[in-house]
JSON list of C-alpha atoms in Angstrom, two decimals:
[
{"chain": "A", "resi": 1269, "resn": "MET", "atom": "CA", "xyz": [-7.20, -34.38, -97.60]},
{"chain": "A", "resi": 1270, "resn": "LYS", "atom": "CA", "xyz": [-10.19, -35.63, -95.65]},
{"chain": "A", "resi": 1271, "resn": "LEU", "atom": "CA", "xyz": [-8.14, -36.81, -92.68]},
{"chain": "A", "resi": 1272, "resn": "GLY", "atom": "CA", "xyz": [-6.95, -33.24, -92.10]},
{"chain": "A", "resi": 1273, "resn": "PHE", "atom": "CA", "xyz": [-10.55, -32.06, -91.98]},
{"chain": "A", "resi": 1274, "resn": "LEU", "atom": "CA", "xyz": [-11.55, -34.81, -89.54]},
{"chain": "A", "resi": 1275, "resn": "SER", "atom": "CA", "xyz": [-8.49, -34.07, -87.43]},
{"chain": "A", "resi": 1276, "resn": "LYS", "atom": "CA", "xyz": [-9.52, -30.42, -87.10]},
{"chain": "A", "resi": 1277, "resn": "ILE", "atom": "CA", "xyz": [-13.04, -31.41, -86.06]},
{"chain": "A", "resi": 1278, "resn": "PHE", "atom": "CA", "xyz": [-11.67, -33.82, -83.45]},
{"chain": "A", "resi": 1279, "resn": "GLU", "atom": "CA", "xyz": [-9.21, -31.21, -82.13]},
{"chain": "A", "resi": 1280, "resn": "GLY", "atom": "CA", "xyz": [-12.05, -28.68, -81.90]},
{"chain": "A", "resi": 1281, "resn": "ALA", "atom": "CA", "xyz": [-14.18, -31.13, -79.93]},
{"chain": "A", "resi": 1282, "resn": "LEU", "atom": "CA", "xyz": [-11.31, -31.81, -77.53]},
{"chain": "A", "resi": 1283, "resn": "SER", "atom": "CA", "xyz": [-10.73, -28.11, -77.07]},
{"chain": "A", "resi": 1284, "resn": "ILE", "atom": "CA", "xyz": [-14.40, -27.52, -76.30]},
{"chain": "A", "resi": 1285, "resn": "GLU", "atom": "CA", "xyz": [-14.49, -30.40, -73.80]},
{"chain": "A", "resi": 1286, "resn": "ARG", "atom": "CA", "xyz": [-11.29, -29.20, -72.14]},
{"chain": "A", "resi": 1287, "resn": "THR", "atom": "CA", "xyz": [-12.70, -25.68, -71.85]},
{"chain": "A", "resi": 1288, "resn": "TYR", "atom": "CA", "xyz": [-15.94, -26.97, -70.26]},
{"chain": "A", "resi": 1289, "resn": "ASN", "atom": "CA", "xyz": [-13.84, -28.89, -67.75]},
{"chain": "A", "resi": 1290, "resn": "ASP", "atom": "CA", "xyz": [-11.61, -25.88, -67.08]},
{"chain": "A", "resi": 1291, "resn": "CYS", "atom": "CA", "xyz": [-14.65, -23.67, -66.45]},
{"chain": "A", "resi": 1292, "resn": "ASP", "atom": "CA", "xyz": [-16.22, -26.23, -64.11]},
{"chain": "A", "resi": 1293, "resn": "LYS", "atom": "CA", "xyz": [-12.96, -26.55, -62.20]},
{"chain": "A", "resi": 1294, "resn": "ALA", "atom": "CA", "xyz": [-12.59, -22.76, -61.93]},
{"chain": "A", "resi": 1295, "resn": "LEU", "atom": "CA", "xyz": [-16.15, -22.32, -60.69]},
{"chain": "A", "resi": 1296, "resn": "ASN", "atom": "CA", "xyz": [-15.75, -25.07, -58.09]},
{"chain": "A", "resi": 1297, "resn": "ARG", "atom": "CA", "xyz": [-12.46, -23.69, -56.84]},
{"chain": "A", "resi": 1298, "resn": "LEU", "atom": "CA", "xyz": [-13.77, -20.10, -56.76]},
{"chain": "A", "resi": 1299, "resn": "GLY", "atom": "CA", "xyz": [-16.80, -21.21, -54.77]},
{"chain": "A", "resi": 1300, "resn": "THR", "atom": "CA", "xyz": [-14.58, -23.01, -52.27]},
{"chain": "A", "resi": 1301, "resn": "TYR", "atom": "CA", "xyz": [-12.25, -20.02, -52.05]},
{"chain": "A", "resi": 1302, "resn": "ASN", "atom": "CA", "xyz": [-15.10, -17.58, -51.45]},
{"chain": "A", "resi": 1303, "resn": "GLU", "atom": "CA", "xyz": [-16.56, -19.86, -48.76]},
{"chain": "A", "resi": 1304, "resn": "ARG", "atom": "CA", "xyz": [-13.18, -20.03, -47.02]},
{"chain": "A", "resi": 1305, "resn": "ILE", "atom": "CA", "xyz": [-12.78, -16.26, -47.15]},
{"chain": "A", "resi": 1306, "resn": "GLU", "atom": "CA", "xyz": [-16.28, -15.84, -45.74]},
{"chain": "A", "resi": 1307, "resn": "GLU", "atom": "CA", "xyz": [-15.50, -18.26, -42.93]},
{"chain": "A", "resi": 1308, "resn": "MET", "atom": "CA", "xyz": [-12.26, -16.41, -42.18]},
{"chain": "A", "resi": 1309, "resn": "GLN", "atom": "CA", "xyz": [-14.18, -13.14, -42.00]},
{"chain": "A", "resi": 1310, "resn": "LYS", "atom": "CA", "xyz": [-16.78, -14.63, -39.68]},
{"chain": "A", "resi": 1311, "resn": "ASN", "atom": "CA", "xyz": [-14.02, -15.88, -37.40]},
{"chain": "A", "resi": 1312, "resn": "GLY", "atom": "CA", "xyz": [-12.31, -12.49, -37.36]},
{"chain": "A", "resi": 1313, "resn": "GLU", "atom": "CA", "xyz": [-9.26, -13.84, -39.18]},
{"chain": "A", "resi": 1314, "resn": "ASP", "atom": "CA", "xyz": [-7.12, -11.72, -41.46]},
{"chain": "A", "resi": 1315, "resn": "VAL", "atom": "CA", "xyz": [-8.06, -12.76, -45.01]},
{"chain": "A", "resi": 1316, "resn": "SER", "atom": "CA", "xyz": [-4.61, -11.73, -46.21]},
{"chain": "A", "resi": 1317, "resn": "SER", "atom": "CA", "xyz": [-3.33, -14.79, -44.35]},
{"chain": "A", "resi": 1318, "resn": "PHE", "atom": "CA", "xyz": [-4.84, -17.02, -47.05]},
{"chain": "A", "resi": 1319, "resn": "PRO", "atom": "CA", "xyz": [-1.96, -19.15, -48.37]},
{"chain": "A", "resi": 1320, "resn": "ALA", "atom": "CA", "xyz": [-0.30, -17.36, -51.29]},
{"chain": "A", "resi": 1321, "resn": "GLU", "atom": "CA", "xyz": [0.52, -20.63, -53.04]},
{"chain": "A", "resi": 1322, "resn": "GLU", "atom": "CA", "xyz": [-3.14, -21.70, -53.02]},
{"chain": "A", "resi": 1323, "resn": "LYS", "atom": "CA", "xyz": [-4.19, -18.25, -54.25]},
{"chain": "A", "resi": 1324, "resn": "ALA", "atom": "CA", "xyz": [-1.66, -18.37, -57.10]},
{"chain": "A", "resi": 1325, "resn": "GLU", "atom": "CA", "xyz": [-2.91, -21.82, -58.10]},
{"chain": "A", "resi": 1326, "resn": "LEU", "atom": "CA", "xyz": [-6.51, -20.57, -58.03]},
{"chain": "A", "resi": 1327, "resn": "ASP", "atom": "CA", "xyz": [-5.61, -17.55, -60.15]},
{"chain": "A", "resi": 1328, "resn": "GLU", "atom": "CA", "xyz": [-3.93, -19.80, -62.72]},
{"chain": "A", "resi": 1329, "resn": "ILE", "atom": "CA", "xyz": [-6.98, -22.09, -62.91]},
{"chain": "A", "resi": 1330, "resn": "VAL", "atom": "CA", "xyz": [-9.36, -19.13, -63.28]},
{"chain": "A", "resi": 1331, "resn": "ASN", "atom": "CA", "xyz": [-7.21, -17.38, -65.88]},
{"chain": "A", "resi": 1332, "resn": "ASN", "atom": "CA", "xyz": [-6.94, -20.60, -67.87]},
{"chain": "A", "resi": 1333, "resn": "ALA", "atom": "CA", "xyz": [-10.74, -21.03, -67.86]},
{"chain": "A", "resi": 1334, "resn": "ILE", "atom": "CA", "xyz": [-11.36, -17.42, -68.88]},
{"chain": "A", "resi": 1335, "resn": "GLN", "atom": "CA", "xyz": [-8.81, -17.61, -71.68]},
{"chain": "A", "resi": 1336, "resn": "GLY", "atom": "CA", "xyz": [-10.24, -20.89, -73.00]},
{"chain": "A", "resi": 1337, "resn": "ALA", "atom": "CA", "xyz": [-13.83, -19.66, -72.91]},
{"chain": "A", "resi": 1338, "resn": "THR", "atom": "CA", "xyz": [-12.83, -16.37, -74.52]},
{"chain": "A", "resi": 1339, "resn": "ARG", "atom": "CA", "xyz": [-10.94, -18.20, -77.27]},
{"chain": "A", "resi": 1340, "resn": "LEU", "atom": "CA", "xyz": [-14.06, -20.20, -78.03]},
{"chain": "A", "resi": 1341, "resn": "VAL", "atom": "CA", "xyz": [-16.46, -17.25, -78.07]},
{"chain": "A", "resi": 1342, "resn": "ASP", "atom": "CA", "xyz": [-14.04, -15.43, -80.36]},
{"chain": "A", "resi": 1343, "resn": "LEU", "atom": "CA", "xyz": [-14.88, -18.13, -82.93]},
{"chain": "A", "resi": 1344, "resn": "GLU", "atom": "CA", "xyz": [-18.54, -17.06, -83.06]},
{"chain": "A", "resi": 1345, "resn": "PRO", "atom": "CA", "xyz": [-18.24, -15.31, -86.44]},
{"chain": "A", "resi": 1346, "resn": "THR", "atom": "CA", "xyz": [-16.69, -18.39, -88.07]},
{"chain": "A", "resi": 1347, "resn": "ARG", "atom": "CA", "xyz": [-18.43, -21.35, -86.43]},
{"chain": "A", "resi": 1348, "resn": "ASN", "atom": "CA", "xyz": [-22.03, -22.45, -86.03]},
{"chain": "A", "resi": 1349, "resn": "TRP", "atom": "CA", "xyz": [-21.91, -23.66, -82.43]},
{"chain": "A", "resi": 1350, "resn": "PRO", "atom": "CA", "xyz": [-24.64, -21.60, -80.74]},
{"chain": "A", "resi": 1351, "resn": "GLY", "atom": "CA", "xyz": [-25.04, -24.00, -77.80]},
{"chain": "A", "resi": 1352, "resn": "VAL", "atom": "CA", "xyz": [-21.31, -24.00, -77.10]},
{"chain": "A", "resi": 1353, "resn": "PHE", "atom": "CA", "xyz": [-21.10, -20.22, -77.32]},
{"chain": "A", "resi": 1354, "resn": "ARG", "atom": "CA", "xyz": [-24.13, -19.76, -75.05]},
{"chain": "A", "resi": 1355, "resn": "GLU", "atom": "CA", "xyz": [-22.61, -22.10, -72.46]},
{"chain": "A", "resi": 1356, "resn": "MET", "atom": "CA", "xyz": [-19.26, -20.27, -72.63]},
{"chain": "A", "resi": 1357, "resn": "HIS", "atom": "CA", "xyz": [-20.95, -16.90, -72.08]},
{"chain": "A", "resi": 1358, "resn": "LYS", "atom": "CA", "xyz": [-22.85, -18.44, -69.17]},
{"chain": "A", "resi": 1359, "resn": "ASN", "atom": "CA", "xyz": [-19.62, -19.85, -67.73]},
{"chain": "A", "resi": 1360, "resn": "LEU", "atom": "CA", "xyz": [-17.89, -16.50, -68.10]},
{"chain": "A", "resi": 1361, "resn": "ALA", "atom": "CA", "xyz": [-20.79, -14.71, -66.39]},
{"chain": "A", "resi": 1362, "resn": "ASN", "atom": "CA", "xyz": [-20.66, -17.16, -63.49]},
{"chain": "A", "resi": 1363, "resn": "ILE", "atom": "CA", "xyz": [-16.88, -16.90, -63.18]},
{"chain": "A", "resi": 1364, "resn": "TYR", "atom": "CA", "xyz": [-17.08, -13.11, -63.18]},
{"chain": "A", "resi": 1365, "resn": "TYR", "atom": "CA", "xyz": [-19.84, -13.32, -60.56]},
{"chain": "A", "resi": 1366, "resn": "GLU", "atom": "CA", "xyz": [-17.56, -15.35, -58.30]},
{"chain": "A", "resi": 1367, "resn": "LEU", "atom": "CA", "xyz": [-14.76, -12.85, -58.96]},
{"chain": "A", "resi": 1368, "resn": "HIS", "atom": "CA", "xyz": [-17.12, -10.00, -57.99]},
{"chain": "A", "resi": 1369, "resn": "ASP", "atom": "CA", "xyz": [-16.62, -8.39, -61.42]},
{"chain": "A", "resi": 1370, "resn": "TYR", "atom": "CA", "xyz": [-20.24, -7.37, -61.84]},
{"chain": "A", "resi": 1371, "resn": "ASP", "atom": "CA", "xyz": [-19.76, -5.15, -64.90]},
{"chain": "A", "resi": 1372, "resn": "ARG", "atom": "CA", "xyz": [-18.53, -8.18, -66.82]},
{"chain": "A", "resi": 1373, "resn": "VAL", "atom": "CA", "xyz": [-21.40, -10.26, -65.44]},
{"chain": "A", "resi": 1374, "resn": "HIS", "atom": "CA", "xyz": [-23.81, -7.74, -66.96]},
{"chain": "A", "resi": 1375, "resn": "GLU", "atom": "CA", "xyz": [-21.91, -7.76, -70.29]},
{"chain": "A", "resi": 1376, "resn": "GLU", "atom": "CA", "xyz": [-22.08, -11.54, -70.56]},
{"chain": "A", "resi": 1377, "resn": "CYS", "atom": "CA", "xyz": [-25.75, -11.60, -69.51]},
{"chain": "A", "resi": 1378, "resn": "ASN", "atom": "CA", "xyz": [-26.62, -8.96, -72.11]},
{"chain": "A", "resi": 1379, "resn": "LYS", "atom": "CA", "xyz": [-24.94, -11.11, -74.74]},
{"chain": "A", "resi": 1380, "resn": "LEU", "atom": "CA", "xyz": [-26.92, -14.15, -73.52]},
{"chain": "A", "resi": 1381, "resn": "LYS", "atom": "CA", "xyz": [-30.22, -12.24, -73.63]},
{"chain": "A", "resi": 1382, "resn": "THR", "atom": "CA", "xyz": [-29.73, -10.68, -77.04]},
{"chain": "A", "resi": 1383, "resn": "ASP", "atom": "CA", "xyz": [-28.03, -13.45, -78.99]},
{"chain": "A", "resi": 1384, "resn": "TYR", "atom": "CA", "xyz": [-29.25, -16.79, -77.62]},
{"chain": "A", "resi": 1385, "resn": "GLY", "atom": "CA", "xyz": [-33.01, -16.77, -77.62]},
{"chain": "A", "resi": 1386, "resn": "GLU", "atom": "CA", "xyz": [-35.21, -17.95, -74.79]},
{"chain": "A", "resi": 1387, "resn": "THR", "atom": "CA", "xyz": [-32.60, -20.28, -73.28]},
{"chain": "A", "resi": 1388, "resn": "GLY", "atom": "CA", "xyz": [-30.01, -17.50, -73.20]},
{"chain": "A", "resi": 1389, "resn": "ARG", "atom": "CA", "xyz": [-32.54, -15.14, -71.65]},
{"chain": "A", "resi": 1390, "resn": "GLN", "atom": "CA", "xyz": [-33.34, -17.68, -68.93]},
{"chain": "A", "resi": 1391, "resn": "ASP", "atom": "CA", "xyz": [-29.65, -18.24, -68.22]},
{"chain": "A", "resi": 1392, "resn": "ALA", "atom": "CA", "xyz": [-29.07, -14.50, -67.97]},
{"chain": "A", "resi": 1393, "resn": "GLU", "atom": "CA", "xyz": [-32.07, -13.95, -65.71]},
{"chain": "A", "resi": 1394, "resn": "GLU", "atom": "CA", "xyz": [-30.92, -16.72, -63.37]},
{"chain": "A", "resi": 1395, "resn": "ILE", "atom": "CA", "xyz": [-27.47, -15.16, -63.02]},
{"chain": "A", "resi": 1396, "resn": "LEU", "atom": "CA", "xyz": [-28.81, -11.62, -62.70]},
{"chain": "A", "resi": 1397, "resn": "GLU", "atom": "CA", "xyz": [-31.29, -12.76, -60.04]},
{"chain": "A", "resi": 1398, "resn": "LYS", "atom": "CA", "xyz": [-28.43, -14.27, -58.07]},
{"chain": "A", "resi": 1399, "resn": "LEU", "atom": "CA", "xyz": [-26.55, -10.98, -58.43]},
{"chain": "A", "resi": 1400, "resn": "ALA", "atom": "CA", "xyz": [-29.58, -8.94, -57.34]},
{"chain": "A", "resi": 1401, "resn": "ASP", "atom": "CA", "xyz": [-30.03, -11.17, -54.29]},
{"chain": "A", "resi": 1402, "resn": "LYS", "atom": "CA", "xyz": [-26.40, -10.65, -53.38]},
{"chain": "A", "resi": 1403, "resn": "GLU", "atom": "CA", "xyz": [-26.65, -6.89, -53.80]},
{"chain": "A", "resi": 1404, "resn": "ASN", "atom": "CA", "xyz": [-29.78, -6.89, -51.61]},
{"chain": "A", "resi": 1405, "resn": "GLY", "atom": "CA", "xyz": [-28.00, -8.87, -48.91]},
{"chain": "A", "resi": 1406, "resn": "LYS", "atom": "CA", "xyz": [-29.94, -12.09, -49.44]},
{"chain": "A", "resi": 1407, "resn": "THR", "atom": "CA", "xyz": [-26.83, -14.29, -49.68]},
{"chain": "A", "resi": 1408, "resn": "ASP", "atom": "CA", "xyz": [-23.96, -15.05, -47.38]},
{"chain": "A", "resi": 1409, "resn": "SER", "atom": "CA", "xyz": [-21.25, -14.58, -50.00]},
{"chain": "A", "resi": 1410, "resn": "PRO", "atom": "CA", "xyz": [-18.30, -12.45, -48.93]},
{"chain": "A", "resi": 1411, "resn": "GLU", "atom": "CA", "xyz": [-18.30, -8.87, -50.13]},
{"chain": "A", "resi": 1412, "resn": "GLU", "atom": "CA", "xyz": [-14.61, -8.39, -49.51]},
{"chain": "A", "resi": 1413, "resn": "ALA", "atom": "CA", "xyz": [-11.52, -10.17, -50.69]},
{"chain": "A", "resi": 1414, "resn": "PRO", "atom": "CA", "xyz": [-12.86, -11.47, -54.01]},
{"chain": "A", "resi": 1415, "resn": "ALA", "atom": "CA", "xyz": [-10.66, -13.83, -55.95]},
{"chain": "A", "resi": 1416, "resn": "THR", "atom": "CA", "xyz": [-8.65, -11.70, -58.35]},
{"chain": "A", "resi": 1417, "resn": "MET", "atom": "CA", "xyz": [-6.62, -12.61, -61.34]}
]
């Protein structure tokens, strides 16, 4: 039945849009969290005093974004959505960057460089440059107390 086919397309589009929104929300919240931790460190405050309820909420948001993006990229063998997949790998790389999980940042960037042409290569280089700057001390991001899942 044609309606079933159209329904699946519509559901897929909603899932993609929801995942983009979840990733954006996770990145915004992680950035805010990391800034707050940095400020706490600068002020000599104990970072373990960060409210547990807020941390749990952040972890849930981040986990949800990672799971959604991972679900989408797992569809790569069966769907022809290269732009969506590239964006999801980019989102994952950025989320892992904010989580200070640099091995996963490199994995996602390698995928971007090898599978998504010039645009993927540029995305990967931008993220890897940000990582190199951080490792060389060129940013003010906190090195301790990364957001964990």
